[in-house]
Amino acid sequence: MYDVIVVGGGPAGITAAAIAINQRMDTLVIARKWGGQTEYTMHLENVEGREVIGGEALLDAFRRQLDYLDFVRRFASVEEITPREKHFSVRTDRGERFEGRTLIIATGASPQRLNVPGEERLSGYGLSYSATTHASLFLGKDVAVVGYGRRAQFAVADLARKAHRVYLLAPQPLLETPLVDKIRQMGNVEIFEQVTVKEIGGDRFVESISFTTAQGEEHLLPVKGVFIKLPRKPNSELVQGWVECDERGHIVVDVHCATSWPGVFAAGDVTHVSEQALVHIGEGAKAAISAYQYVLTL
Ligand SMILES: Cc1cc2nc3c(=O)[nH]c(=O)nc-3n(C[C@H](O)[C@H](O)[C@H](O)COP(=O)(O)OP(=O)(O)OC[C@H]3O[C@@H](n4cnc5c(N)ncnc54)[C@H](O)[C@@H]3O)c2cc1C
């Protein structure tokens, strides 16, 4: 019986595991992929030396700590978690079963890509998925945000304070919310609704984005940055039905990363806490400390 089973090997899971091991908890980490979604960096023309710290570099210290304690991890997919009396049973796709006194769910969220020409090639070369991380690299430049929900709206509001001009390309009509109302009134924001993005153009770096409107008009906008902010699906299926999730499927946690089910903690993109690797490193640490304190009470 493990003290804690951490499901997920991204920023939240790796940090949670490192902290749990430091507390001498008997720890098992199960992840499909080590490192999670941290393969992002940003290179821009003429801004050498101003790059933000990449996700992998952020995680490195915790990851190296775990690398030499490699007995604690299993590369597998968790298929089922069953709550038992005072413990949890976890089954993987390899048919193994593990028992844990506590659980930390750090399974992340599945991103939605645009799947248009240029997206993959220019990712990290002007194309970003995080305005929080990269908006400040686009001071005084023209940029486009693709999306329609809350994530896209916040990205536009943020970029409008930093960039010269911000185009919001919304594949769906925007719901009228106070934030959308505010965005509509911003002098440097232009909104195109019900568009289909065709291509992100540029040789080494992003130089343009092209799209068609519902009326069939074709547009090509010269931009230095493109931010993809489409809705993401939290990977919370393993606990849905017995742990409280919000209407979009995020696991609801309190300030200690505790969920509605005693002994189950959650951290990272699978929760409703804001999506940023740096934040999730802290959330993972918090979840591990909370799990340790819970074990002390058993
Ligand atoms: C393309 C892209 C660019 C990004 N750019 C930035 C950026 O510039 N700045 C920034 O701060 N953030 C960025 N992010 C967001 C950042 O990567 C995430 O917020 C962060 O990785 C979330 O950490 P996490 O640990 O919650 O989940 P993830 O990193 O998603 O890791 C989830 C882990 O859970 C595992 N897993 C999932 N389900 C199971 C299962 N059933 N069984 C076993 N293992 C499972 C996965 O294998 C993985 O190890 C970006 C994300 C993407 C997709």
GROMACS .gro file of C-alpha atoms and ligand atoms in nm:
model
  351
    1MET     CA    1   0.000   0.000   0.000
    2TYR     CA    2   0.150   0.334  -0.109
    3ASP     CA    3   0.104   0.650   0.100
    4VAL     CA    4   0.030   0.840  -0.220
    5ILE     CA    5  -0.029   0.756  -0.583
    6VAL     CA    6   0.034   1.048  -0.818
    7VAL     CA    7  -0.137   1.015  -1.156
    8GLY     CA    8   0.035   1.237  -1.414
    9GLY     CA    9   0.394   1.332  -1.497
   10GLY     CA   10   0.359   1.698  -1.600
   11PRO     CA   11   0.460   2.004  -1.395
   12ALA     CA   12   0.197   1.933  -1.128
   13GLY     CA   13   0.262   1.558  -1.101
   14ILE     CA   14   0.642   1.577  -1.109
   15THR     CA   15   0.654   1.844  -0.839
   16ALA     CA   16   0.398   1.662  -0.626
   17ALA     CA   17   0.607   1.344  -0.649
   18ALA     CA   18   0.933   1.523  -0.565
   19ILE     CA   19   0.780   1.688  -0.258
   20ALA     CA   20   0.610   1.365  -0.145
   21ILE     CA   21   0.939   1.173  -0.171
   22ASN     CA   22   1.115   1.447   0.023
   23GLN     CA   23   0.859   1.392   0.299
   24ARG     CA   24   0.957   1.023   0.289
   25MET     CA   25   0.611   0.923   0.175
   26ASP     CA   26   0.594   0.587   0.005
   27THR     CA   27   0.518   0.729  -0.341
   28LEU     CA   28   0.415   0.585  -0.675
   29VAL     CA   29   0.389   0.800  -0.989
   30ILE     CA   30   0.197   0.668  -1.288
   31ALA     CA   31   0.215   0.867  -1.611
   32ARG     CA   32   0.171   0.798  -1.981
   33LYS     CA   33   0.438   1.050  -2.061
   34TRP     CA   34   0.707   1.207  -1.848
   35GLY     CA   35   0.726   1.586  -1.862
   36GLY     CA   36   0.365   1.652  -1.968
   37GLN     CA   37   0.303   1.942  -2.201
   38THR     CA   38   0.615   2.141  -2.133
   39GLU     CA   39   0.787   2.135  -2.471
   40TYR     CA   40   0.717   2.499  -2.535
   41THR     CA   41   0.972   2.778  -2.589
   42MET     CA   42   0.956   3.103  -2.783
   43HIS     CA   43   1.208   3.240  -3.031
   44LEU     CA   44   1.143   3.576  -3.191
   45GLU     CA   45   1.327   3.784  -3.443
   46ASN     CA   46   1.546   4.051  -3.278
   47VAL     CA   47   1.452   3.965  -2.921
   48GLU     CA   48   1.742   3.733  -2.831
   49GLY     CA   49   1.809   3.737  -2.463
   50ARG     CA   50   1.450   3.823  -2.380
   51GLU     CA   51   1.311   3.473  -2.407
   52VAL     CA   52   1.096   3.360  -2.119
   53ILE     CA   53   1.205   3.046  -1.934
   54GLY     CA   54   1.084   2.738  -2.122
   55GLY     CA   55   0.862   2.480  -1.953
   56GLU     CA   56   1.126   2.206  -1.951
   57ALA     CA   57   1.380   2.434  -1.784
   58LEU     CA   58   1.126   2.526  -1.518
   59LEU     CA   59   1.073   2.162  -1.430
   60ASP     CA   60   1.430   2.049  -1.455
   61ALA     CA   61   1.527   2.064  -1.089
   62PHE     CA   62   1.231   1.851  -0.980
   63ARG     CA   63   1.268   1.612  -1.269
   64ARG     CA   64   1.639   1.551  -1.201
   65GLN     CA   65   1.555   1.475  -0.840
   66LEU     CA   66   1.314   1.204  -0.954
   67ASP     CA   67   1.538   1.067  -1.229
   68TYR     CA   68   1.780   0.916  -0.986
   69LEU     CA   69   1.498   0.771  -0.774
   70ASP     CA   70   1.355   0.593  -1.076
   71PHE     CA   71   1.191   0.312  -0.881
   72VAL     CA   72   0.897   0.537  -0.802
   73ARG     CA   73   0.751   0.565  -1.150
   74ARG     CA   74   0.550   0.354  -1.390
   75PHE     CA   75   0.488   0.449  -1.753
   76ALA     CA   76   0.132   0.341  -1.805
   77SER     CA   77  -0.215   0.476  -1.853
   78VAL     CA   78  -0.447   0.467  -1.555
   79GLU     CA   79  -0.776   0.320  -1.671
   80GLU     CA   80  -0.978   0.307  -1.351
   81ILE     CA   81  -0.971   0.438  -0.996
   82THR     CA   82  -1.199   0.280  -0.737
   83PRO     CA   83  -1.250   0.436  -0.395
   84ARG     CA   84  -1.242   0.172  -0.120
   85GLU     CA   85  -1.283   0.213   0.252
   86LYS     CA   86  -0.992   0.438   0.359
   87HIS     CA   87  -0.788   0.374   0.044
   88PHE     CA   88  -0.801   0.377  -0.337
   89SER     CA   89  -0.741   0.108  -0.596
   90VAL     CA   90  -0.580   0.212  -0.925
   91ARG     CA   91  -0.579  -0.009  -1.237
   92THR     CA   92  -0.351   0.055  -1.536
   93ASP     CA   93  -0.382  -0.047  -1.900
   94ARG     CA   94  -0.120  -0.315  -1.829
   95GLY     CA   95  -0.358  -0.485  -1.591
   96GLU     CA   96  -0.154  -0.389  -1.282
   97ARG     CA   97  -0.337  -0.282  -0.967
   98PHE     CA   98  -0.197  -0.051  -0.703
   99GLU     CA   99  -0.340   0.058  -0.370
  100GLY     CA  100  -0.286   0.403  -0.218
  101ARG     CA  101  -0.396   0.578   0.100
  102THR     CA  102  -0.418   0.907  -0.091
  103LEU     CA  103  -0.433   1.014  -0.454
  104ILE     CA  104  -0.302   1.318  -0.638
  105ILE     CA  105  -0.473   1.361  -0.973
  106ALA     CA  106  -0.251   1.565  -1.208
  107THR     CA  107  -0.368   1.440  -1.546
  108GLY     CA  108  -0.374   1.779  -1.721
  109ALA     CA  109  -0.608   1.887  -2.001
  110SER     CA  110  -0.622   1.800  -2.370
  111PRO     CA  111  -0.543   2.103  -2.587
  112GLN     CA  112  -0.739   2.182  -2.899
  113ARG     CA  113  -0.524   2.261  -3.201
  114LEU     CA  114  -0.633   2.457  -3.507
  115ASN     CA  115  -0.480   2.197  -3.742
  116VAL     CA  116  -0.404   2.446  -4.018
  117PRO     CA  117  -0.089   2.485  -4.231
  118GLY     CA  118   0.183   2.672  -4.043
  119GLU     CA  119   0.059   2.590  -3.693
  120GLU     CA  120   0.305   2.315  -3.608
  121ARG     CA  121   0.600   2.466  -3.797
  122LEU     CA  122   0.569   2.811  -3.640
  123SER     CA  123   0.483   2.695  -3.288
  124GLY     CA  124   0.743   2.867  -3.068
  125TYR     CA  125   0.835   3.106  -3.352
  126GLY     CA  126   0.566   3.366  -3.293
  127LEU     CA  127   0.286   3.116  -3.238
  128SER     CA  128   0.199   3.065  -2.872
  129TYR     CA  129  -0.063   2.890  -2.663
  130SER     CA  130  -0.006   3.109  -2.356
  131ALA     CA  131  -0.062   3.484  -2.349
  132THR     CA  132   0.028   3.488  -1.978
  133THR     CA  133   0.376   3.362  -2.064
  134HIS     CA  134   0.444   3.534  -2.395
  135ALA     CA  135   0.231   3.851  -2.428
  136SER     CA  136   0.510   4.073  -2.299
  137LEU     CA  137   0.733   3.965  -2.590
  138PHE     CA  138   0.495   4.138  -2.832
  139LEU     CA  139   0.511   4.497  -2.703
  140GLY     CA  140   0.405   4.737  -2.978
  141LYS     CA  141   0.348   4.454  -3.232
  142ASP     CA  142   0.032   4.341  -3.413
  143VAL     CA  143  -0.100   4.004  -3.299
  144ALA     CA  144  -0.401   3.776  -3.349
  145VAL     CA  145  -0.586   3.563  -3.094
  146VAL     CA  146  -0.786   3.263  -3.217
  147GLY     CA  147  -1.068   3.151  -2.989
  148TYR     CA  148  -1.404   3.257  -2.854
  149GLY     CA  149  -1.438   3.154  -2.487
  150ARG     CA  150  -1.310   3.290  -2.161
  151ARG     CA  151  -0.947   3.197  -2.232
  152ALA     CA  152  -0.945   3.388  -2.560
  153GLN     CA  153  -1.122   3.688  -2.410
  154PHE     CA  154  -0.867   3.721  -2.128
  155ALA     CA  155  -0.582   3.683  -2.377
  156VAL     CA  156  -0.723   3.970  -2.586
  157ALA     CA  157  -0.773   4.194  -2.282
  158ASP     CA  158  -0.416   4.118  -2.171
  159LEU     CA  159  -0.257   4.165  -2.515
  160ALA     CA  160  -0.449   4.489  -2.577
  161ARG     CA  161  -0.247   4.646  -2.295
  162LYS     CA  162   0.085   4.536  -2.445
  163ALA     CA  163   0.058   4.491  -2.822
  164HIS     CA  164  -0.007   4.763  -3.081
  165ARG     CA  165  -0.312   4.599  -3.241
  166VAL     CA  166  -0.501   4.283  -3.146
  167TYR     CA  167  -0.728   4.088  -3.382
  168LEU     CA  168  -0.969   3.842  -3.224
  169LEU     CA  169  -1.060   3.571  -3.475
  170ALA     CA  170  -1.355   3.385  -3.322
  171PRO     CA  171  -1.462   3.061  -3.493
  172GLN     CA  172  -1.796   3.093  -3.308
  173PRO     CA  173  -2.008   3.395  -3.216
  174LEU     CA  174  -1.898   3.556  -2.887
  175LEU     CA  175  -2.136   3.533  -2.593
  176GLU     CA  176  -2.218   3.880  -2.465
  177THR     CA  177  -2.041   3.904  -2.130
  178PRO     CA  178  -1.906   4.210  -1.945
  179LEU     CA  179  -1.553   4.116  -2.060
  180VAL     CA  180  -1.661   4.091  -2.427
  181ASP     CA  181  -1.832   4.426  -2.384
  182LYS     CA  182  -1.508   4.574  -2.256
  183ILE     CA  183  -1.305   4.420  -2.538
  184ARG     CA  184  -1.546   4.560  -2.798
  185GLN     CA  185  -1.479   4.909  -2.665
  186MET     CA  186  -1.099   4.883  -2.679
  187GLY     CA  187  -0.957   5.111  -2.948
  188ASN     CA  188  -0.682   4.871  -3.058
  189VAL     CA  189  -0.895   4.553  -3.078
  190GLU     CA  190  -1.071   4.435  -3.393
  191ILE     CA  191  -1.308   4.138  -3.375
  192PHE     CA  192  -1.401   3.899  -3.656
  193GLU     CA  193  -1.668   3.646  -3.562
  194GLN     CA  194  -1.760   3.312  -3.723
  195VAL     CA  195  -1.435   3.287  -3.913
  196THR     CA  196  -1.243   2.988  -4.046
  197VAL     CA  197  -0.868   3.021  -4.007
  198LYS     CA  198  -0.691   2.895  -4.320
  199GLU     CA  199  -0.320   2.937  -4.259
  200ILE     CA  200  -0.054   3.087  -4.038
  201GLY     CA  201   0.211   3.228  -4.268
  202GLY     CA  202   0.577   3.311  -4.229
  203ASP     CA  203   0.916   3.183  -4.329
  204ARG     CA  204   1.110   3.145  -4.001
  205PHE     CA  205   0.871   3.347  -3.782
  206VAL     CA  206   0.498   3.426  -3.790
  207GLU     CA  207   0.426   3.699  -4.045
  208SER     CA  208   0.053   3.664  -4.120
  209ILE     CA  209  -0.272   3.482  -4.056
  210SER     CA  210  -0.538   3.420  -4.321
  211PHE     CA  211  -0.904   3.338  -4.271
  212THR     CA  212  -1.246   3.346  -4.438
  213THR     CA  213  -1.564   3.492  -4.294
  214ALA     CA  214  -1.906   3.324  -4.289
  215GLN     CA  215  -1.990   3.538  -4.596
  216GLY     CA  216  -1.694   3.390  -4.784
  217GLU     CA  217  -1.469   3.700  -4.771
  218GLU     CA  218  -1.100   3.620  -4.756
  219HIS     CA  219  -0.864   3.815  -4.528
  220LEU     CA  220  -0.489   3.818  -4.477
  221LEU     CA  221  -0.364   4.006  -4.171
  222PRO     CA  222   0.005   4.089  -4.123
  223VAL     CA  223   0.086   3.992  -3.760
  224LYS     CA  224   0.403   3.905  -3.565
  225GLY     CA  225   0.225   3.683  -3.315
  226VAL     CA  226  -0.062   3.435  -3.308
  227PHE     CA  227  -0.212   3.306  -2.983
  228ILE     CA  228  -0.430   2.994  -3.003
  229LYS     CA  229  -0.678   3.004  -2.716
  230LEU     CA  230  -0.939   2.740  -2.791
  231PRO     CA  231  -1.125   2.559  -2.511
  232ARG     CA  232  -0.942   2.262  -2.355
  233LYS     CA  233  -1.084   1.942  -2.212
  234PRO     CA  234  -0.973   1.854  -1.859
  235ASN     CA  235  -0.866   1.487  -1.825
  236SER     CA  236  -1.088   1.419  -1.525
  237GLU     CA  237  -1.278   1.109  -1.648
  238LEU     CA  238  -1.109   0.887  -1.388
  239VAL     CA  239  -1.288   1.060  -1.100
  240GLN     CA  240  -1.599   1.202  -1.264
  241GLY     CA  241  -1.914   1.085  -1.090
  242TRP     CA  242  -1.759   1.060  -0.745
  243VAL     CA  243  -1.537   1.370  -0.714
  244GLU     CA  244  -1.696   1.711  -0.769
  245CYS     CA  245  -1.619   1.867  -1.107
  246ASP     CA  246  -1.743   2.196  -1.254
  247GLU     CA  247  -1.967   2.223  -1.561
  248ARG     CA  248  -1.665   2.207  -1.794
  249GLY     CA  249  -1.521   1.899  -1.621
  250HIS     CA  250  -1.248   2.063  -1.411
  251ILE     CA  251  -1.194   1.902  -1.071
  252VAL     CA  252  -1.299   2.149  -0.803
  253VAL     CA  253  -1.028   2.199  -0.538
  254ASP     CA  254  -0.997   2.417  -0.230
  255VAL     CA  255  -0.692   2.631  -0.149
  256HIS     CA  256  -0.512   2.319  -0.019
  257CYS     CA  257  -0.576   2.127  -0.344
  258ALA     CA  258  -0.824   1.902  -0.160
  259THR     CA  259  -1.119   1.773  -0.365
  260SER     CA  260  -1.467   1.687  -0.242
  261TRP     CA  261  -1.352   1.327  -0.167
  262PRO     CA  262  -1.136   1.286   0.147
  263GLY     CA  263  -0.787   1.166   0.055
  264VAL     CA  264  -0.812   1.278  -0.309
  265PHE     CA  265  -0.609   1.585  -0.405
  266ALA     CA  266  -0.573   1.741  -0.750
  267ALA     CA  267  -0.340   1.991  -0.913
  268GLY     CA  268  -0.269   2.143  -1.253
  269ASP     CA  269  -0.474   2.187  -1.568
  270VAL     CA  270  -0.722   1.917  -1.461
  271THR     CA  271  -0.847   2.161  -1.195
  272HIS     CA  272  -1.011   2.500  -1.241
  273VAL     CA  273  -0.689   2.680  -1.134
  274SER     CA  274  -0.534   2.899  -1.404
  275GLU     CA  275  -0.323   2.721  -1.663
  276GLN     CA  276   0.043   2.805  -1.639
  277ALA     CA  277   0.328   2.566  -1.581
  278LEU     CA  278   0.479   2.787  -1.311
  279VAL     CA  279   0.150   2.800  -1.120
  280HIS     CA  280   0.107   2.423  -1.152
  281ILE     CA  281   0.451   2.355  -1.007
  282GLY     CA  282   0.328   2.535  -0.695
  283GLU     CA  283  -0.008   2.357  -0.704
  284GLY     CA  284   0.165   2.019  -0.726
  285ALA     CA  285   0.379   2.105  -0.424
  286LYS     CA  286   0.070   2.215  -0.232
  287ALA     CA  287  -0.119   1.894  -0.317
  288ALA     CA  288   0.173   1.682  -0.191
  289ILE     CA  289   0.197   1.870   0.137
  290SER     CA  290  -0.180   1.836   0.186
  291ALA     CA  291  -0.166   1.462   0.108
  292TYR     CA  292   0.118   1.421   0.360
  293GLN     CA  293  -0.077   1.604   0.631
  294TYR     CA  294  -0.380   1.385   0.554
  295VAL     CA  295  -0.171   1.067   0.589
  296LEU     CA  296  -0.045   1.191   0.927
  297THR     CA  297  -0.405   1.193   1.049
  298LEU     CA  298  -0.481   0.834   0.944
  299LIG     C1  299   0.118   2.359  -2.698
  299LIG     C2  300   0.117   2.413  -2.558
  299LIG     C3  301   0.189   2.527  -2.528
  299LIG     C4  302   0.192   2.577  -2.398
  299LIG     N1  303   0.262   2.690  -2.372
  299LIG     C5  304   0.273   2.732  -2.243
  299LIG     C6  305   0.354   2.842  -2.210
  299LIG     O1  306   0.412   2.905  -2.296
  299LIG     N2  307   0.364   2.877  -2.078
  299LIG     C7  308   0.300   2.807  -1.978
  299LIG     O2  309   0.316   2.840  -1.859
  299LIG     N3  310   0.220   2.706  -2.009
  299LIG     C8  311   0.205   2.666  -2.138
  299LIG     N4  312   0.124   2.563  -2.166
  299LIG     C9  313   0.045   2.507  -2.059
  299LIG    C10  314   0.127   2.416  -1.970
  299LIG     O3  315   0.203   2.327  -2.049
  299LIG    C11  316   0.028   2.343  -1.881
  299LIG     O4  317  -0.041   2.438  -1.802
  299LIG    C12  318   0.099   2.246  -1.789
  299LIG     O5  319   0.177   2.152  -1.863
  299LIG    C13  320  -0.004   2.171  -1.708
  299LIG     O6  321   0.062   2.085  -1.623
  299LIG     P1  322  -0.012   1.957  -1.566
  299LIG     O7  323   0.090   1.887  -1.484
  299LIG     O8  324  -0.139   1.996  -1.506
  299LIG     O9  325  -0.053   1.868  -1.693
  299LIG     P2  326   0.024   1.815  -1.821
  299LIG    O10  327   0.151   1.888  -1.844
  299LIG    O11  328  -0.078   1.814  -1.929
  299LIG    O12  329   0.062   1.666  -1.782
  299LIG    C14  330  -0.038   1.570  -1.766
  299LIG    C15  331   0.029   1.438  -1.732
  299LIG    O13  332  -0.071   1.342  -1.701
  299LIG    C16  333  -0.047   1.223  -1.775
  299LIG     N5  334  -0.177   1.154  -1.789
  299LIG    C17  335  -0.295   1.204  -1.834
  299LIG     N6  336  -0.392   1.112  -1.824
  299LIG    C18  337  -0.333   1.000  -1.772
  299LIG    C19  338  -0.379   0.870  -1.737
  299LIG     N7  339  -0.507   0.833  -1.754
  299LIG     N8  340  -0.290   0.780  -1.689
  299LIG    C20  341  -0.160   0.813  -1.670
  299LIG     N9  342  -0.111   0.936  -1.700
  299LIG    C21  343  -0.197   1.028  -1.749
  299LIG    C22  344   0.018   1.270  -1.903
  299LIG    O14  345   0.090   1.163  -1.964
  299LIG    C23  346   0.111   1.377  -1.847
  299LIG    O15  347   0.228   1.319  -1.792
  299LIG    C24  348   0.119   2.511  -2.295
  299LIG    C25  349   0.045   2.396  -2.325
  299LIG    C26  350   0.042   2.348  -2.455
  299LIG    C27  351  -0.040   2.227  -2.486
   0.00000   0.00000   0.00000
